[in-house]
PDB file of C-alpha atoms in Angstrom:
ATOM      1  CA  MET A1309     192.194   7.545  14.388  1.00  0.00           C
ATOM      2  CA  PRO A1310     193.683   4.285  13.646  1.00  0.00           C
ATOM      3  CA  HIS A1311     198.127   4.109  14.056  1.00  0.00           C
ATOM      4  CA  ARG A1312     199.199   3.990  10.685  1.00  0.00           C
ATOM      5  CA  ASP A1313     202.583   1.615  11.160  1.00  0.00           C
ATOM      6  CA  PRO A1314     205.493   3.679   8.451  1.00  0.00           C
ATOM      7  CA  GLU A1315     206.490   0.519   7.956  1.00  0.00           C
ATOM      8  CA  ARG A1316     203.532  -0.055   6.232  1.00  0.00           C
ATOM      9  CA  LEU A1317     202.913   2.128   4.512  1.00  0.00           C
ATOM     10  CA  SER A1318     206.693   2.397   2.724  1.00  0.00           C
ATOM     11  CA  GLN A1319     205.594  -1.270   2.282  1.00  0.00           C
ATOM     12  CA  ILE A1320     202.663   0.284   0.174  1.00  0.00           C
ATOM     13  CA  GLU A1321     204.076   2.622  -1.356  1.00  0.00           C
ATOM     14  CA  ARG A1322     207.666   0.716  -2.581  1.00  0.00           C
ATOM     15  CA  THR A1323     204.643  -2.186  -3.795  1.00  0.00           C
ATOM     16  CA  ALA A1324     202.616   0.768  -5.601  1.00  0.00           C
ATOM     17  CA  ALA A1325     205.825   1.948  -7.390  1.00  0.00           C
ATOM     18  CA  GLU A1326     206.264  -2.227  -8.448  1.00  0.00           C
ATOM     19  CA  LEU A1327     202.896  -1.889  -9.837  1.00  0.00           C
ATOM     20  CA  PHE A1328     202.281   1.222 -11.521  1.00  0.00           C
ATOM     21  CA  GLY A1329     205.782   1.133 -13.245  1.00  0.00           C
ATOM     22  CA  ARG A1330     204.782  -2.425 -14.469  1.00  0.00           C
ATOM     23  CA  SER A1331     201.415  -1.806 -15.104  1.00  0.00           C
ATOM     24  CA  GLY A1332     200.639   1.980 -15.740  1.00  0.00           C
ATOM     25  CA  TYR A1333     198.860   3.605 -13.181  1.00  0.00           C
ATOM     26  CA  TYR A1334     195.593   3.565 -14.957  1.00  0.00           C
ATOM     27  CA  ALA A1335     196.172  -0.380 -15.341  1.00  0.00           C
ATOM     28  CA  THR A1336     197.149  -1.321 -12.119  1.00  0.00           C
ATOM     29  CA  SER A1337     193.428  -1.594  -9.544  1.00  0.00           C
ATOM     30  CA  LEU A1338     193.595  -0.368  -5.789  1.00  0.00           C
ATOM     31  CA  GLN A1339     192.551  -3.544  -5.409  1.00  0.00           C
ATOM     32  CA  SER A1340     195.615  -5.696  -7.262  1.00  0.00           C
ATOM     33  CA  LEU A1341     197.285  -3.057  -4.784  1.00  0.00           C
ATOM     34  CA  ALA A1342     195.452  -4.520  -1.746  1.00  0.00           C
ATOM     35  CA  ASP A1343     195.947  -7.948  -2.244  1.00  0.00           C
ATOM     36  CA  ALA A1344     199.874  -7.843  -3.197  1.00  0.00           C
ATOM     37  CA  VAL A1345     200.334  -5.696   0.170  1.00  0.00           C
ATOM     38  CA  GLY A1346     197.890  -8.179   2.428  1.00  0.00           C
ATOM     39  CA  LEU A1347     195.289  -5.366   3.095  1.00  0.00           C
ATOM     40  CA  THR A1348     192.056  -5.027   1.801  1.00  0.00           C
ATOM     41  CA  LYS A1349     190.774  -2.016  -0.837  1.00  0.00           C
ATOM     42  CA  ALA A1350     189.803  -0.189   2.297  1.00  0.00           C
ATOM     43  CA  GLY A1351     192.260  -0.478   4.808  1.00  0.00           C
ATOM     44  CA  LEU A1352     194.685   0.409   1.682  1.00  0.00           C
ATOM     45  CA  LEU A1353     192.810   3.291   1.418  1.00  0.00           C
ATOM     46  CA  HIS A1354     193.731   4.053   5.212  1.00  0.00           C
ATOM     47  CA  TYR A1355     196.451   4.164   4.825  1.00  0.00           C
ATOM     48  CA  VAL A1356     197.159   6.809   1.713  1.00  0.00           C
ATOM     49  CA  GLY A1357     193.594   8.139   1.486  1.00  0.00           C
ATOM     50  CA  SER A1358     192.789   7.984  -2.296  1.00  0.00           C
ATOM     51  CA  LYS A1359     194.904   5.816  -6.092  1.00  0.00           C
ATOM     52  CA  ASP A1360     196.020   9.893  -6.788  1.00  0.00           C
ATOM     53  CA  ASN A1361     197.455  10.572  -2.933  1.00  0.00           C
ATOM     54  CA  LEU A1362     199.191   6.921  -2.975  1.00  0.00           C
ATOM     55  CA  LEU A1363     200.213   8.555  -6.707  1.00  0.00           C
ATOM     56  CA  THR A1364     201.922  11.187  -4.940  1.00  0.00           C
ATOM     57  CA  LEU A1365     203.792   9.532  -2.172  1.00  0.00           C
ATOM     58  CA  VAL A1366     204.582   6.649  -4.633  1.00  0.00           C
ATOM     59  CA  MET A1367     206.810  10.317  -6.344  1.00  0.00           C
ATOM     60  CA  ARG A1368     207.676  11.588  -3.398  1.00  0.00           C
ATOM     61  CA  ASP A1369     208.657   9.511  -0.849  1.00  0.00           C
ATOM     62  CA  VAL A1370     209.893   6.413  -3.387  1.00  0.00           C
ATOM     63  CA  TYR A1371     211.061   7.957  -7.027  1.00  0.00           C
ATOM     64  CA  ASP A1372     212.309  11.098  -5.522  1.00  0.00           C
ATOM     65  CA  ALA A1373     213.894  10.771  -1.949  1.00  0.00           C
ATOM     66  CA  ASP A1374     217.652   9.501  -3.477  1.00  0.00           C
ATOM     67  CA  ALA A1375     217.575  11.869  -6.539  1.00  0.00           C
ATOM     68  CA  MET A1376     216.592  15.046  -3.682  1.00  0.00           C
ATOM     69  CA  ALA A1377     219.288  14.376  -1.001  1.00  0.00           C
ATOM     70  CA  LYS A1378     222.032  14.524  -4.401  1.00  0.00           C
ATOM     71  CA  LEU A1379     222.470  18.700  -4.585  1.00  0.00           C
ATOM     72  CA  GLY A1380     220.348  18.745  -0.282  1.00  0.00           C
ATOM     73  CA  ALA A1381     216.672  19.506  -1.568  1.00  0.00           C
ATOM     74  CA  ASP A1382     216.928  22.339  -3.693  1.00  0.00           C
ATOM     75  CA  GLY A1383     220.921  21.618  -4.175  1.00  0.00           C
ATOM     76  CA  ASN A1384     221.505  25.687  -1.946  1.00  0.00           C
ATOM     77  CA  ASP A1385     223.842  24.686  -0.190  1.00  0.00           C
ATOM     78  CA  GLN A1386     227.052  22.913  -2.266  1.00  0.00           C
ATOM     79  CA  PRO A1387     229.389  26.834  -2.559  1.00  0.00           C
ATOM     80  CA  VAL A1388     229.299  28.646  -5.660  1.00  0.00           C
ATOM     81  CA  GLY A1389     230.785  27.229  -8.386  1.00  0.00           C
ATOM     82  CA  THR A1390     232.040  23.862  -7.326  1.00  0.00           C
ATOM     83  CA  VAL A1391     229.877  20.723  -8.324  1.00  0.00           C
ATOM     84  CA  SER A1392     230.632  19.915 -11.723  1.00  0.00           C
ATOM     85  CA  LEU A1393     227.536  19.554 -13.983  1.00  0.00           C
ATOM     86  CA  PRO A1394     228.781  16.197 -15.957  1.00  0.00           C
ATOM     87  CA  GLY A1395     229.468  14.492 -12.772  1.00  0.00           C
ATOM     88  CA  TYR A1396     226.602  15.077 -11.192  1.00  0.00           C
ATOM     89  CA  LEU A1397     224.197  13.761 -14.279  1.00  0.00           C
ATOM     90  CA  ARG A1398     226.892  10.492 -14.549  1.00  0.00           C
ATOM     91  CA  ASP A1399     225.600  10.155 -10.531  1.00  0.00           C
ATOM     92  CA  ILE A1400     222.078   9.975 -11.850  1.00  0.00           C
ATOM     93  CA  VAL A1401     222.871   7.416 -14.776  1.00  0.00           C
ATOM     94  CA  ALA A1402     224.745   5.092 -11.810  1.00  0.00           C
ATOM     95  CA  GLN A1403     222.303   5.800  -9.041  1.00  0.00           C
ATOM     96  CA  ASN A1404     219.591   5.201 -11.832  1.00  0.00           C
ATOM     97  CA  ALA A1405     221.209   1.963 -12.783  1.00  0.00           C
ATOM     98  CA  GLU A1406     220.546   0.757  -9.698  1.00  0.00           C
ATOM     99  CA  ARG A1407     216.702   1.482  -9.566  1.00  0.00           C
ATOM    100  CA  PRO A1408     215.373  -0.450 -12.922  1.00  0.00           C
ATOM    101  CA  HIS A1409     212.061  -0.305 -11.879  1.00  0.00           C
ATOM    102  CA  LEU A1410     212.240   3.356 -10.589  1.00  0.00           C
ATOM    103  CA  VAL A1411     212.925   4.687 -14.235  1.00  0.00           C
ATOM    104  CA  ARG A1412     210.228   2.018 -15.201  1.00  0.00           C
ATOM    105  CA  LEU A1413     207.636   3.762 -13.338  1.00  0.00           C
ATOM    106  CA  PHE A1414     209.335   7.438 -13.722  1.00  0.00           C
ATOM    107  CA  THR A1415     209.400   6.636 -17.771  1.00  0.00           C
ATOM    108  CA  MET A1416     205.288   5.098 -18.266  1.00  0.00           C
ATOM    109  CA  LEU A1417     203.992   7.677 -15.710  1.00  0.00           C
ATOM    110  CA  ASN A1418     205.300  10.269 -17.634  1.00  0.00           C
ATOM    111  CA  THR A1419     204.225   8.575 -21.154  1.00  0.00           C
ATOM    112  CA  GLU A1420     200.351   8.250 -19.700  1.00  0.00           C
ATOM    113  CA  THR A1421     200.938  12.108 -18.847  1.00  0.00           C
ATOM    114  CA  LEU A1422     200.361  12.525 -22.047  1.00  0.00           C
ATOM    115  CA  ASN A1423     196.636  12.549 -21.182  1.00  0.00           C
ATOM    116  CA  PRO A1424     195.654  16.046 -19.083  1.00  0.00           C
ATOM    117  CA  ASP A1425     193.647  14.666 -17.418  1.00  0.00           C
ATOM    118  CA  HIS A1426     196.369  12.362 -15.607  1.00  0.00           C
ATOM    119  CA  PRO A1427     196.394  12.700 -11.628  1.00  0.00           C
ATOM    120  CA  ALA A1428     200.662  12.886 -12.203  1.00  0.00           C
ATOM    121  CA  ARG A1429     200.283  15.551 -15.033  1.00  0.00           C
ATOM    122  CA  GLN A1430     201.504  18.373 -12.585  1.00  0.00           C
ATOM    123  CA  TYR A1431     203.927  16.345 -11.037  1.00  0.00           C
ATOM    124  CA  PHE A1432     205.544  16.235 -13.828  1.00  0.00           C
ATOM    125  CA  GLN A1433     205.398  20.292 -15.336  1.00  0.00           C
ATOM    126  CA  ASP A1434     206.567  21.009 -11.372  1.00  0.00           C
ATOM    127  CA  ARG A1435     209.371  18.660 -12.748  1.00  0.00           C
ATOM    128  CA  GLU A1436     210.008  21.465 -15.330  1.00  0.00           C
ATOM    129  CA  ARG A1437     210.004  23.810 -13.676  1.00  0.00           C
ATOM    130  CA  LEU A1438     212.490  22.085 -11.035  1.00  0.00           C
ATOM    131  CA  LEU A1439     214.755  22.157 -14.514  1.00  0.00           C
ATOM    132  CA  GLU A1440     215.049  25.645 -14.541  1.00  0.00           C
ATOM    133  CA  HIS A1441     215.379  25.777 -10.751  1.00  0.00           C
ATOM    134  CA  LEU A1442     218.476  23.872 -11.561  1.00  0.00           C
ATOM    135  CA  ALA A1443     220.069  25.107 -13.575  1.00  0.00           C
ATOM    136  CA  ASP A1444     220.281  28.249 -12.168  1.00  0.00           C
ATOM    137  CA  ASN A1445     221.988  27.094  -8.790  1.00  0.00           C
ATOM    138  CA  PRO A1446     225.064  28.589  -8.932  1.00  0.00           C
ATOM    139  CA  CYS A1447     226.610  25.759  -7.458  1.00  0.00           C
ATOM    140  CA  TRP A1448     227.776  24.008 -11.104  1.00  0.00           C
ATOM    141  CA  ARG A1449     231.236  24.115 -12.657  1.00  0.00           C
ATOM    142  CA  ILE A1450     230.816  25.959 -16.480  1.00  0.00           C
ATOM    143  CA  PRO A1451     232.929  26.642 -18.565  1.00  0.00           C
ATOM    144  CA  GLU A1452     232.655  30.031 -20.347  1.00  0.00           C
ATOM    145  CA  GLY A1453     230.532  30.366 -22.832  1.00  0.00           C
ATOM    146  CA  VAL A1454     228.009  27.430 -22.331  1.00  0.00           C
ATOM    147  CA  ASP A1455     224.639  27.570 -21.578  1.00  0.00           C
ATOM    148  CA  VAL A1456     223.892  26.324 -18.423  1.00  0.00           C
ATOM    149  CA  HIS A1457     220.131  25.607 -19.989  1.00  0.00           C
ATOM    150  CA  ALA A1458     220.167  24.392 -22.219  1.00  0.00           C
ATOM    151  CA  THR A1459     223.133  21.830 -21.658  1.00  0.00           C
ATOM    152  CA  LEU A1460     221.339  20.986 -19.227  1.00  0.00           C
ATOM    153  CA  ASN A1461     218.009  20.558 -21.181  1.00  0.00           C
ATOM    154  CA  ALA A1462     219.131  17.873 -23.551  1.00  0.00           C
ATOM    155  CA  ALA A1463     220.827  16.347 -21.023  1.00  0.00           C
ATOM    156  CA  MET A1464     218.037  15.205 -19.593  1.00  0.00           C
ATOM    157  CA  MET A1465     216.440  14.733 -22.801  1.00  0.00           C
ATOM    158  CA  ALA A1466     219.516  12.256 -23.595  1.00  0.00           C
ATOM    159  CA  MET A1467     218.785  10.602 -20.630  1.00  0.00           C
ATOM    160  CA  ASP A1468     214.921  10.017 -20.635  1.00  0.00           C
ATOM    161  CA  GLY A1469     215.905   8.579 -24.253  1.00  0.00           C
ATOM    162  CA  ILE A1470     219.245   6.665 -23.187  1.00  0.00           C
ATOM    163  CA  GLN A1471     216.684   4.753 -20.379  1.00  0.00           C
ATOM    164  CA  ILE A1472     214.074   3.821 -22.388  1.00  0.00           C
ATOM    165  CA  ARG A1473     216.120   2.042 -24.951  1.00  0.00           C
ATOM    166  CA  TRP A1474     218.267   0.280 -21.961  1.00  0.00           C
ATOM    167  CA  LEU A1475     214.116  -0.865 -20.438  1.00  0.00           C
ATOM    168  CA  ARG A1476     213.490  -2.033 -23.474  1.00  0.00           C
ATOM    169  CA  LYS A1477     216.539  -4.500 -23.915  1.00  0.00           C
ATOM    170  CA  PRO A1478     217.484  -5.780 -20.098  1.00  0.00           C
ATOM    171  CA  GLY A1479     220.315  -6.062 -19.592  1.00  0.00           C
ATOM    172  CA  ARG A1480     222.634  -3.809 -21.401  1.00  0.00           C
ATOM    173  CA  ASP A1481     224.964  -1.607 -18.786  1.00  0.00           C
ATOM    174  CA  LEU A1482     223.302   2.050 -18.582  1.00  0.00           C
ATOM    175  CA  MET A1483     226.463   3.160 -17.886  1.00  0.00           C
ATOM    176  CA  ALA A1484     228.410   2.337 -20.867  1.00  0.00           C
ATOM    177  CA  MET A1485     225.350   3.767 -22.821  1.00  0.00           C
ATOM    178  CA  TRP A1486     225.927   7.232 -21.006  1.00  0.00           C
ATOM    179  CA  ARG A1487     229.426   7.318 -21.778  1.00  0.00           C
ATOM    180  CA  GLU A1488     228.751   7.196 -25.225  1.00  0.00           C
ATOM    181  CA  ILE A1489     226.741  10.329 -25.488  1.00  0.00           C
ATOM    182  CA  GLU A1490     228.791  12.512 -22.773  1.00  0.00           C
ATOM    183  CA  PRO A1491     231.743  13.305 -25.977  1.00  0.00           C
ATOM    184  CA  ILE A1492     229.094  14.964 -27.676  1.00  0.00           C
ATOM    185  CA  LEU A1493     226.975  16.548 -24.376  1.00  0.00           C
ATOM    186  CA  PHE A1494     230.821  18.052 -23.146  1.00  0.00           C
ATOM    187  CA  PRO A1495     232.951  18.670 -25.534  1.00  0.00           C
ATOM    188  CA  ALA A1496     236.663  18.148 -24.405  1.00  0.00           C
ATOM    189  CA  ALA A1497     237.602  20.773 -26.183  1.00  0.00           C
ATOM    190  CA  VAL A1498     235.682  23.310 -23.888  1.00  0.00           C
ATOM    191  CA  TRP A1499     234.729  20.984 -20.742  1.00  0.00           C
ATOM    192  CA  GLY A1500     238.477  19.436 -20.742  1.00  0.00           C
ATOM    193  CA  PRO A1501     238.787  15.645 -19.098  1.00  0.00           C
ATOM    194  CA  LEU A1502     235.521  14.969 -17.765  1.00  0.00           C
ATOM    195  CA  ASP A1503     235.738  14.031 -13.714  1.00  0.00           C
TER     196      ASP A1503
END
């Protein structure tokens, strides 16, 4: 089997992330991807196997790579009660502010997966389960009486909505938009000053 250059595969994944984010999975052809990276369609398939497999690679190697590093692979390497949930979420927003093309990819695919046959549907279903697992992590520093599941769920819904508004109006400050909603999600009377 011929050698597959890891740098070339990374270029393919990054280009696919941009094209899927711009046009969606269905509207992006393998030929357009191959053209964008200077390969034939057969050459592209040699690297990725199939379009569905390429989508899996993009979500794992491009979209999730940074986010999963935030708390370690599953967050279990942080001491109990030491991680600020508001601070963690603010870090995600700051990270996303630097990668609008990946936020666009996530948003586009999330919408497309309303189709039950979409190849990324399982990814988004698994992501919901991952959020449940994340909420159960003992690393969070949570005030007495706060339901971490409900709070994290509300925060993620708010983040999705804010990101859509941000993508619709380029040039807006995503961090400023998030800071407007933080006092609602994390009221000072319960959470104290946010770090």
